mmCIF file of C-alpha atoms and ligand atoms in Angstrom:
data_model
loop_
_atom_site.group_PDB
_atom_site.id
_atom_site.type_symbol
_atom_site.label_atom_id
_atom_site.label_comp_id
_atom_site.label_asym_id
_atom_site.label_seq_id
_atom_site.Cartn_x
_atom_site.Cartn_y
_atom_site.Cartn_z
ATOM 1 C CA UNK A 1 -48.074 24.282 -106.610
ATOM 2 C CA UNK A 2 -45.737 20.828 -106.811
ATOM 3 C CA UNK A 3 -43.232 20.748 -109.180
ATOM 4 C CA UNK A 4 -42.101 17.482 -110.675
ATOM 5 C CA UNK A 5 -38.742 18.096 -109.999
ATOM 6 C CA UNK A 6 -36.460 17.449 -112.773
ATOM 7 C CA UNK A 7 -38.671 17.103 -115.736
ATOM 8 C CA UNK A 8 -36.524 19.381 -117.949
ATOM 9 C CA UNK A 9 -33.114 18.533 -116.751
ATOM 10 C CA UNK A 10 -30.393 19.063 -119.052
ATOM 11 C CA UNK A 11 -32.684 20.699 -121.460
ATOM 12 C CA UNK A 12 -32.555 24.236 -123.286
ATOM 13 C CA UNK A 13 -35.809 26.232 -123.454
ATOM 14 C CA UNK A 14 -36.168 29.736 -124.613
ATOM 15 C CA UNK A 15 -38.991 31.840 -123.517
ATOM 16 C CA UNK A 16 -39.853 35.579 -124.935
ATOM 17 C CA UNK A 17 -41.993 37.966 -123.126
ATOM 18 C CA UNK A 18 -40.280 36.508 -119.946
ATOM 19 C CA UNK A 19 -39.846 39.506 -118.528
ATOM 20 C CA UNK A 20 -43.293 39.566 -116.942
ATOM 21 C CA UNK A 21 -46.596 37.813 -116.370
ATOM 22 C CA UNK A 22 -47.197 34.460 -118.055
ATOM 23 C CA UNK A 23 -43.274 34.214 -119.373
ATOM 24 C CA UNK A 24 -41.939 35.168 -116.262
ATOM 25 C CA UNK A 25 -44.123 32.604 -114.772
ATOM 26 C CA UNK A 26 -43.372 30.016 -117.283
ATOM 27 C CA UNK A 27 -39.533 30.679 -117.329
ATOM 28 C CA UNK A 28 -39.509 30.991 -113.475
ATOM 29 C CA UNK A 29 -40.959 27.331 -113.966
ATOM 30 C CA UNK A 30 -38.832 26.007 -116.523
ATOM 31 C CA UNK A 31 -36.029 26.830 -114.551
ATOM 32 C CA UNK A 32 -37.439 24.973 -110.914
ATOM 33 C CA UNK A 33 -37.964 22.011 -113.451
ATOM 34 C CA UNK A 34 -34.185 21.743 -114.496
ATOM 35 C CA UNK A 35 -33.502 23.974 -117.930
ATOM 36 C CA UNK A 36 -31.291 26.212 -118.395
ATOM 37 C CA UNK A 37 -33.370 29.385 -119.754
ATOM 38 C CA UNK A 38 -33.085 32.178 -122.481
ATOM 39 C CA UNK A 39 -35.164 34.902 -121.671
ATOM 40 C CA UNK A 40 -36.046 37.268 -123.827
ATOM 41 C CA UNK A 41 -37.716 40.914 -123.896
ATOM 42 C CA UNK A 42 -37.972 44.545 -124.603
ATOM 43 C CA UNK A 43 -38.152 45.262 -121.148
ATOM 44 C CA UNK A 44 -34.534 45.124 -119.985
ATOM 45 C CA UNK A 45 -35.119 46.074 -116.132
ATOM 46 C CA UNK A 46 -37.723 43.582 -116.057
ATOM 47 C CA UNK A 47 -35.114 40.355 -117.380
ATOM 48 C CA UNK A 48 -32.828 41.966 -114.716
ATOM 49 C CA UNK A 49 -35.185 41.489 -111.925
ATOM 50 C CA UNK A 50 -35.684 37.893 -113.496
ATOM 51 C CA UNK A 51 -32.206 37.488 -113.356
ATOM 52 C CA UNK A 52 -31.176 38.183 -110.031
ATOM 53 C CA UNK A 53 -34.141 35.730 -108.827
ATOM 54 C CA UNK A 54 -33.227 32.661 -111.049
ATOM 55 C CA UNK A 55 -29.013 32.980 -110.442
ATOM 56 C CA UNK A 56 -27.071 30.282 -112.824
ATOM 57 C CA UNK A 57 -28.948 28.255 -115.700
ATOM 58 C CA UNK A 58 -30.571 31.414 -116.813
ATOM 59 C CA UNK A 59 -29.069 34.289 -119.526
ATOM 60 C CA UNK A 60 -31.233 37.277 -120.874
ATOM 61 C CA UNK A 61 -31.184 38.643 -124.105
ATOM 62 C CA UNK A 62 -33.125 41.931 -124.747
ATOM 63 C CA UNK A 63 -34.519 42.018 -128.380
ATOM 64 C CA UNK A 64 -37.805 42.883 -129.972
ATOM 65 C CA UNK A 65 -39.619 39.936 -131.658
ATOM 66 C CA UNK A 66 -41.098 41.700 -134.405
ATOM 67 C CA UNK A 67 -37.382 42.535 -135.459
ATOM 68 C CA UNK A 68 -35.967 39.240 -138.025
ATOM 69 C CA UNK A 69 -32.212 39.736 -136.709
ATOM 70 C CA UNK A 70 -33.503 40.246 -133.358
ATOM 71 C CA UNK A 71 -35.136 37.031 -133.115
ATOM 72 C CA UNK A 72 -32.221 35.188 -134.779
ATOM 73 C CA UNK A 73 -30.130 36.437 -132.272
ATOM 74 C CA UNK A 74 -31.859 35.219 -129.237
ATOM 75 C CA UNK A 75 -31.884 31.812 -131.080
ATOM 76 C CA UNK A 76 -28.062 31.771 -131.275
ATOM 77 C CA UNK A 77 -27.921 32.964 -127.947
ATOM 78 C CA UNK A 78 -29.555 29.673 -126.609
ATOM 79 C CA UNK A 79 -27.416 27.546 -128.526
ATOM 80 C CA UNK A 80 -24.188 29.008 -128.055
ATOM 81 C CA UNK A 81 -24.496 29.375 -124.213
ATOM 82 C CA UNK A 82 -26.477 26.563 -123.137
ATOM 83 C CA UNK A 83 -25.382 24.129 -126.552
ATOM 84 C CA UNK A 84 -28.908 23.569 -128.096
ATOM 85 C CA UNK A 85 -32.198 24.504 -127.929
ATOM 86 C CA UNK A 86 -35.238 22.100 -126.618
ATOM 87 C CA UNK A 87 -38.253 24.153 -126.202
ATOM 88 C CA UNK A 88 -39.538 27.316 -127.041
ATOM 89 C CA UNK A 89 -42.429 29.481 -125.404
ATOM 90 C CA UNK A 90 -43.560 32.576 -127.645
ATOM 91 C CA UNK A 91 -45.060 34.472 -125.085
ATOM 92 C CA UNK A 92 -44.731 38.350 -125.774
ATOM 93 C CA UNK A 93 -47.627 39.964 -126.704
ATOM 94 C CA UNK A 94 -49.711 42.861 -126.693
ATOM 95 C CA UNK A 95 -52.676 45.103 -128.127
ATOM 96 C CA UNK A 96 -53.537 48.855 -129.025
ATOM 97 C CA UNK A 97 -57.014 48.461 -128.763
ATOM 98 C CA UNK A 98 -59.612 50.617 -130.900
ATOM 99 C CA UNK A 99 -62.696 50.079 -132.528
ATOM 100 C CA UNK A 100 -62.568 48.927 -136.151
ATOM 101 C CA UNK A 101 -64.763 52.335 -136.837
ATOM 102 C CA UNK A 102 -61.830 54.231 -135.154
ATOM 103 C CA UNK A 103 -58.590 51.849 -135.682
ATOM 104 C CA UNK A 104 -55.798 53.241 -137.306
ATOM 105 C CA UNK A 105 -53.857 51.434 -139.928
ATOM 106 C CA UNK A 106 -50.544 51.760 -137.638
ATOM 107 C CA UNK A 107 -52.239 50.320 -134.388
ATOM 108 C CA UNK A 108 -53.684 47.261 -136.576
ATOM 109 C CA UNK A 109 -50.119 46.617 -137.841
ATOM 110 C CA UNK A 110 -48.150 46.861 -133.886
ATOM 111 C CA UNK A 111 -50.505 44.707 -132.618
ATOM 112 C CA UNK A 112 -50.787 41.905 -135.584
ATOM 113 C CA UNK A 113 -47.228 41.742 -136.100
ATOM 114 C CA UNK A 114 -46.301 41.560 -132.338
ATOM 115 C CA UNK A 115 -48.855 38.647 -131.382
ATOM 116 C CA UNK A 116 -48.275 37.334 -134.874
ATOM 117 C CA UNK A 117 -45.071 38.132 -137.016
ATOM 118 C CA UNK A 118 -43.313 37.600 -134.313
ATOM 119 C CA UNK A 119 -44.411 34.026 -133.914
ATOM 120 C CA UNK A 120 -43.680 33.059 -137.268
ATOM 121 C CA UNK A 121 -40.181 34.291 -136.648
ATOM 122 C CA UNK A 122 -39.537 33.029 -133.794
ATOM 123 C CA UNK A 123 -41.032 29.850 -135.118
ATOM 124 C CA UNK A 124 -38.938 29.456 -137.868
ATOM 125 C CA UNK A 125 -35.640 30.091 -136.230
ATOM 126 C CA UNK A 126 -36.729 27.582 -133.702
ATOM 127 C CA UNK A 127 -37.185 24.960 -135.816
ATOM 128 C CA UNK A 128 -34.109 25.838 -137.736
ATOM 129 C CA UNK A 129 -31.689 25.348 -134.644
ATOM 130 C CA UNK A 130 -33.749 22.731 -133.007
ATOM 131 C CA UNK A 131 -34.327 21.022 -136.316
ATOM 132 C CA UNK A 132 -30.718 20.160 -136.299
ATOM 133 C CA UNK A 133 -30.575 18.093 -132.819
ATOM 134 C CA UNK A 134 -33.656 16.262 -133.919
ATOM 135 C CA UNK A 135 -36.224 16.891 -131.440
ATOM 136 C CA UNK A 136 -37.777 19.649 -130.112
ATOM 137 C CA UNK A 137 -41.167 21.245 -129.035
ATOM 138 C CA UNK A 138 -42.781 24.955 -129.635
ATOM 139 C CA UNK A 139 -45.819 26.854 -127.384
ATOM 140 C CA UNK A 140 -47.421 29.611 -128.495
ATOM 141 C CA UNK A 141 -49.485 31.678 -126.356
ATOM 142 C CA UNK A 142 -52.082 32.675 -128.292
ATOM 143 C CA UNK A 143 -55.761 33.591 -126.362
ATOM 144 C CA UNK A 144 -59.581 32.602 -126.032
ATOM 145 C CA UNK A 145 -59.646 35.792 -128.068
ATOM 146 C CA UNK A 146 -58.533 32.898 -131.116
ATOM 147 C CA UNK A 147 -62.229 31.902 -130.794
ATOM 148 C CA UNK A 148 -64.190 34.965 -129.100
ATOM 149 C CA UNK A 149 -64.249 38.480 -130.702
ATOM 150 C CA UNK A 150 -64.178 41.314 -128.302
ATOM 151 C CA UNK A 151 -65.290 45.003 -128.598
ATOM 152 C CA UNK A 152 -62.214 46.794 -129.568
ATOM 153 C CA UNK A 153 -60.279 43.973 -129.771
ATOM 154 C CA UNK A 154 -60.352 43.403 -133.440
ATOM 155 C CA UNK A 155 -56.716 43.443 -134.435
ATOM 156 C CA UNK A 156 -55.646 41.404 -131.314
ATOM 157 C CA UNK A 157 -58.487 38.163 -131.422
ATOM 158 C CA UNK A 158 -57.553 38.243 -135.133
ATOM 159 C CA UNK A 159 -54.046 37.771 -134.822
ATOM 160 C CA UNK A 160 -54.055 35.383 -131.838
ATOM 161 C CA UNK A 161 -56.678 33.332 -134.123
ATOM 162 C CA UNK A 162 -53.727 33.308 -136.786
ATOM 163 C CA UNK A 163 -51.397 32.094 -133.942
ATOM 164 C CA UNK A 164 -53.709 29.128 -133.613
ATOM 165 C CA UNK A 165 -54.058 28.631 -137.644
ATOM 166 C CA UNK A 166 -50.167 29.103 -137.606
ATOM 167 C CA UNK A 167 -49.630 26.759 -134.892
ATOM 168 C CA UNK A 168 -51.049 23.897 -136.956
ATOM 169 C CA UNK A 169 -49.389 24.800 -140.101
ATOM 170 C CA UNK A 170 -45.825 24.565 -137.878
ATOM 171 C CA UNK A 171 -47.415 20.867 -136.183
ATOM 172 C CA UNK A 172 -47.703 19.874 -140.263
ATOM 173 C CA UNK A 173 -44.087 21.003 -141.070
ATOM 174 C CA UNK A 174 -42.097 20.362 -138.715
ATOM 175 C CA UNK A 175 -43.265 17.190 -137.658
ATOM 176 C CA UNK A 176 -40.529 15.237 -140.012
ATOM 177 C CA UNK A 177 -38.302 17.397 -137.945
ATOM 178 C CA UNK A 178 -39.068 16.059 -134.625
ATOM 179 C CA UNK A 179 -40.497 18.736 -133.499
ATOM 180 C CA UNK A 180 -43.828 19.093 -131.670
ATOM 181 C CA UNK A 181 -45.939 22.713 -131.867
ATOM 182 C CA UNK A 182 -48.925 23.141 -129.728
ATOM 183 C CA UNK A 183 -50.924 26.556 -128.881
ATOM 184 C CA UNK A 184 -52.402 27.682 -125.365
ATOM 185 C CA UNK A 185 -55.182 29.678 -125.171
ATOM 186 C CA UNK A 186 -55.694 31.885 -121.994
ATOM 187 C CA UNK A 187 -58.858 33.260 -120.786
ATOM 188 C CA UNK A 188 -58.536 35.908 -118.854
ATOM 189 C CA UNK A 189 -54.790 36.129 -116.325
ATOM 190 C CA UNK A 190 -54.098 38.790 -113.567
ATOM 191 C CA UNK A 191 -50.799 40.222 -115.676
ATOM 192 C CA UNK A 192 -49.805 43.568 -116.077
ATOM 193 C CA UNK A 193 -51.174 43.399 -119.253
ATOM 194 C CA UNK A 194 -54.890 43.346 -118.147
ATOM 195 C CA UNK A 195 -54.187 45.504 -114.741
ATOM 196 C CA UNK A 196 -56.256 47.959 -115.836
ATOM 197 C CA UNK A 197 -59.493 45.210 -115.485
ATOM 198 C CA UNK A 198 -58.503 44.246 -112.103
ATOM 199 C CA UNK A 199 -58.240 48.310 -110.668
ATOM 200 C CA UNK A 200 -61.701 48.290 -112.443
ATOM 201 C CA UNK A 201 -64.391 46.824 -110.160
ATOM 202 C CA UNK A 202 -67.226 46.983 -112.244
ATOM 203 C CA UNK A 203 -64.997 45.749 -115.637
ATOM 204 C CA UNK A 204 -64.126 42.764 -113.344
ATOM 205 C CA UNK A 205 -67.088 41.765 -112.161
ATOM 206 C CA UNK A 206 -68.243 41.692 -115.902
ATOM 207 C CA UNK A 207 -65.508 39.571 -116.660
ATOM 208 C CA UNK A 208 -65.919 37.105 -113.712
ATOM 209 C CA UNK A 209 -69.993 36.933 -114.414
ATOM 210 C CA UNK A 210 -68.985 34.823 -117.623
ATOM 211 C CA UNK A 211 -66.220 32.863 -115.984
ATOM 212 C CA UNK A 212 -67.562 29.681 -114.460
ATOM 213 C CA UNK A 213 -64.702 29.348 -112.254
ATOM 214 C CA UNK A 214 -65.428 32.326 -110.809
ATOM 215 C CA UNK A 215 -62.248 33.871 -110.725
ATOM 216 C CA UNK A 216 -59.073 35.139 -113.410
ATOM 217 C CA UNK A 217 -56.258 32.887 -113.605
ATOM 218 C CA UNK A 218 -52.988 33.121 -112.336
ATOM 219 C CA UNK A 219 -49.935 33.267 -114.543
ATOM 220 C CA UNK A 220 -48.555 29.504 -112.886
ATOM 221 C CA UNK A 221 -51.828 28.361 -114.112
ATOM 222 C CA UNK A 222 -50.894 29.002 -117.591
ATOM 223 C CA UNK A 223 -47.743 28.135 -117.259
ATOM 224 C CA UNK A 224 -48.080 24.511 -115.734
ATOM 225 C CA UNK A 225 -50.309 23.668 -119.350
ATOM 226 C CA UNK A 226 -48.050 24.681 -121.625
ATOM 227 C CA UNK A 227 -45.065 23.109 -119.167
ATOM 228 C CA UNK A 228 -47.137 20.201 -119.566
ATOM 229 C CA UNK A 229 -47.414 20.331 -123.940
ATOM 230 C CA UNK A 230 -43.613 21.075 -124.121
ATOM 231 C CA UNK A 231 -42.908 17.914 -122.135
ATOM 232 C CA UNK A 232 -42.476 14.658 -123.160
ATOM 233 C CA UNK A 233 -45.940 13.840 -121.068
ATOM 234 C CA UNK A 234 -47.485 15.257 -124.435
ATOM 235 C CA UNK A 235 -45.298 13.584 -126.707
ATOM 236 C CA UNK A 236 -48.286 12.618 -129.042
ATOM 237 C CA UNK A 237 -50.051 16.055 -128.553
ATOM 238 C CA UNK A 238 -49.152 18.361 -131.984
ATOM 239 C CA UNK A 239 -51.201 20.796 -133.524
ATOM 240 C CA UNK A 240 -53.842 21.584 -130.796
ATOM 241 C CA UNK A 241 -54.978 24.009 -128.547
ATOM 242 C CA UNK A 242 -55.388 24.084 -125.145
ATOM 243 C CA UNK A 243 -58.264 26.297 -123.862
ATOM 244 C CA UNK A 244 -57.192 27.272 -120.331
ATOM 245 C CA UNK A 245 -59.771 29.320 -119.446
ATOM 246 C CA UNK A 246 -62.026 28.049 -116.359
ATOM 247 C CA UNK A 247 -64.608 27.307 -118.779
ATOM 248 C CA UNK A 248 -65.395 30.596 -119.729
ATOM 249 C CA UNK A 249 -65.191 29.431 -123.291
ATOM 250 C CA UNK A 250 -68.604 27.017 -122.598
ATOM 251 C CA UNK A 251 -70.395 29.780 -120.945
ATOM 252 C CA UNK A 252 -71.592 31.644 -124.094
ATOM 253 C CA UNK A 253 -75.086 31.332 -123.397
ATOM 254 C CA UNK A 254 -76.333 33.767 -120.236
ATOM 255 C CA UNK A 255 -77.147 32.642 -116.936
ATOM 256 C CA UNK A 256 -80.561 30.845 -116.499
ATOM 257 C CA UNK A 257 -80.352 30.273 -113.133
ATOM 258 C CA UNK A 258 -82.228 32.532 -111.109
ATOM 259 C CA UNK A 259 -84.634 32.262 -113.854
ATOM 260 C CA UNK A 260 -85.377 28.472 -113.107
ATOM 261 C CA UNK A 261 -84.968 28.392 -109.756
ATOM 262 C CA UNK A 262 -82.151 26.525 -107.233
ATOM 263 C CA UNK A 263 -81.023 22.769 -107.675
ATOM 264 C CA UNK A 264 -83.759 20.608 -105.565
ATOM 265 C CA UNK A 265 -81.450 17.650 -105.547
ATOM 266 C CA UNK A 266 -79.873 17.732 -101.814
ATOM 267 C CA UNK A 267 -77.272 15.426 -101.845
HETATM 268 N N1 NAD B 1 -53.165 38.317 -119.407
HETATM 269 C C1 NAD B 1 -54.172 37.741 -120.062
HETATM 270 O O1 NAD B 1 -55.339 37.762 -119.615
HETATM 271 C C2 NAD B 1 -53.935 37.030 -121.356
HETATM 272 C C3 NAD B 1 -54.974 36.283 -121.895
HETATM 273 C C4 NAD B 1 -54.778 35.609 -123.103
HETATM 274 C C5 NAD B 1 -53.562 35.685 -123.743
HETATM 275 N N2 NAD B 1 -52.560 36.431 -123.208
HETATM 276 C C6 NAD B 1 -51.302 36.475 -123.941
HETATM 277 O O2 NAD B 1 -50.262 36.028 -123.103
HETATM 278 C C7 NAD B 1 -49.041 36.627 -123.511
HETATM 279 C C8 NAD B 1 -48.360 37.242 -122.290
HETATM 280 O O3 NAD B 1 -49.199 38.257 -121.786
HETATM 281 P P1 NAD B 1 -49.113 38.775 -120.280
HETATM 282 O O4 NAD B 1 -50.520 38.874 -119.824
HETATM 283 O O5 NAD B 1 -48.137 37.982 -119.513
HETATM 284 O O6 NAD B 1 -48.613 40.269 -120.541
HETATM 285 P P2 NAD B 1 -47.386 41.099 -119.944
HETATM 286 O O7 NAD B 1 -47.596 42.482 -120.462
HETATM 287 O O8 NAD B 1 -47.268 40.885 -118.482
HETATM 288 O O9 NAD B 1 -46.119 40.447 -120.657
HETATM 289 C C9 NAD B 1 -45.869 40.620 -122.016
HETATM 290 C C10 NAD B 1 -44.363 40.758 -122.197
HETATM 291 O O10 NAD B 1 -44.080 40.884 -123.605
HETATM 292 C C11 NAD B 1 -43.052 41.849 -123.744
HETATM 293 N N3 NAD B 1 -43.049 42.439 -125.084
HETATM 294 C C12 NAD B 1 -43.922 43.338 -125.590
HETATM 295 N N4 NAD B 1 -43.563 43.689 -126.831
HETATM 296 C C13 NAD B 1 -42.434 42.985 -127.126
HETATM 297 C C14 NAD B 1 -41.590 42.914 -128.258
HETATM 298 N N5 NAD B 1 -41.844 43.634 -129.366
HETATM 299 N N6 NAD B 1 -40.522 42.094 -128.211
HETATM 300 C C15 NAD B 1 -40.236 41.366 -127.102
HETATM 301 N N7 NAD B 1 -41.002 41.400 -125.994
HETATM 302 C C16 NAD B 1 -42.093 42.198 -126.007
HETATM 303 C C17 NAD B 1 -43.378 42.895 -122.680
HETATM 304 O O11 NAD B 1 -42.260 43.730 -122.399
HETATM 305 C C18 NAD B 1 -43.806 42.017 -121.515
HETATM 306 O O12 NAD B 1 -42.704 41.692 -120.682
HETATM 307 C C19 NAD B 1 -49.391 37.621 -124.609
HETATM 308 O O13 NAD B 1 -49.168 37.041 -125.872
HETATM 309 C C20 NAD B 1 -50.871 37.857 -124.381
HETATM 310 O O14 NAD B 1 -51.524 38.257 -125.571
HETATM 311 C C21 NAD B 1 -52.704 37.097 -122.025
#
């Protein structure tokens, strides 16, 4: 994958979840590109590993994003080591899955206050440090699951779509502030976090039969998007979502094709 080399020179981004997957992938990125990075996690081995592969421009900070003084923290990390803060990426994320018939109260609240609290905090001490330099831009990862229920997957697609519906309420406020706040939406990514589909042949090839691409994404493939709406290549994009999902999102209706017969048009 090319890099344009440079694009975020001199500039401060922070990234949670970086530990793995997509915010490894997207820090790992910001970093080729020029910033100096603040990654942030609960998995402290897994910043380590990130550490020793990235070298200088790059300082961890373990902390749990659910946790208020947590976040804060990892703000004033940023700004005290690197002198401001840029961009922001709010990554981590997670689900305890159950069906709503079997869901208990405690699952519902991990998993809607780690895809979602935790963006509104991080959010708003974002915007609070970067409000101060002027200028600034905010991702949030949220998922196709913003737009497309899933069998146990109530708590989760219901707090990513609140990522989305938060993302826009952040675009409205902090606009006078300078600062830009955009959502991505992943279908599905080959991450730890959905391992358990790819060991799964049969779960995968269920997956891939609705994915016109043919194929999960990669976690530079979410990255370079949400590069791309942090950078000033997007500087009139604010408030929207970016499906990145190889069209799986259009493929609602099943496939008609060997019902209809091949394409007769040979080229
Ligand atoms: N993988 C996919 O198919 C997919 C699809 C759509 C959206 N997403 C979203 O992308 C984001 C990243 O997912 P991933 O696939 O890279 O998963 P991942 O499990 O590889 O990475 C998630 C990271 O978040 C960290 N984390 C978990 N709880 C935390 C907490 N309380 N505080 C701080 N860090 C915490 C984990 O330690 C981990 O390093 C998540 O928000 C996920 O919902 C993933």
């Amino acid at each position: 994958m090319t890099h344009s080399k440079g694009r975020f020179d001199g500039k401060v981004a922070m990234v949670t979840g970086a530990a793995s997957g997509i915010g490894r992938a997207i820090a790992e990125r910001l970093h080729a590109e020029g910033a100096s990075v603040l990654g942030s996690d609960v998995n402290v081995e897994g910043l380590d590993t990130l550490g020793e592969a990235l070298g200088d421009r790059f300082l961890a900070r373990a902390g749990d994003v659910t946790v208020e003084a947590d976040v804060a923290l990892m703000v004033d990390a940023a700004v005290d080591h690197f002198g401001g803060l840029h961009h922001a990426f709010n990554v981590a994320g997670g689900n305890r899955a159950g069906y709503l018939l079997d869901l208990e109260a405690e699952d519902w609240d991990f998993t809607v206050d780690l895809c979602l609290k935790s963006v509104f905090l991080c959010i708003k001490h974002q915007a609070r440090r970067m409000g101060t330099g002027k200028a600034g831009s905010i991702v949030n990862i949220a998922s196709l699951n913003a737009h497309v229920p899933m069998h146990a997957g109530a708590a989760y697609a219901t707090a990513k779509a609140g990522v989305e519906m938060l993302t826009k309420n952040a675009a409205l406020e902090f606009a006078e502030l300078g600062i830009r706040v955009n959502a991505v939406l992943p279908g599905l990514v080959e991450t730890p976090l959905t391992r358990r589909h790819f060991d799964n042949p049969d779960a995968l090839a269920a997956f891939v039969a609705r994915i016109p691409e043919g194929r999960a994404a990669q976690p530079g493939e979410i990255a370079a998007p949400a590069l791309f709406l942090a950078s000033d290549d997007a500087s009139y994009v604010n408030g929207s979502s970016l499906l990145v999902d190889g069209a799986w999102a259009v493929s609602g209706y099943p496939d008609m094709r060997p019902f209809r017969g091949p394409v007769k048009w040979n080229g």
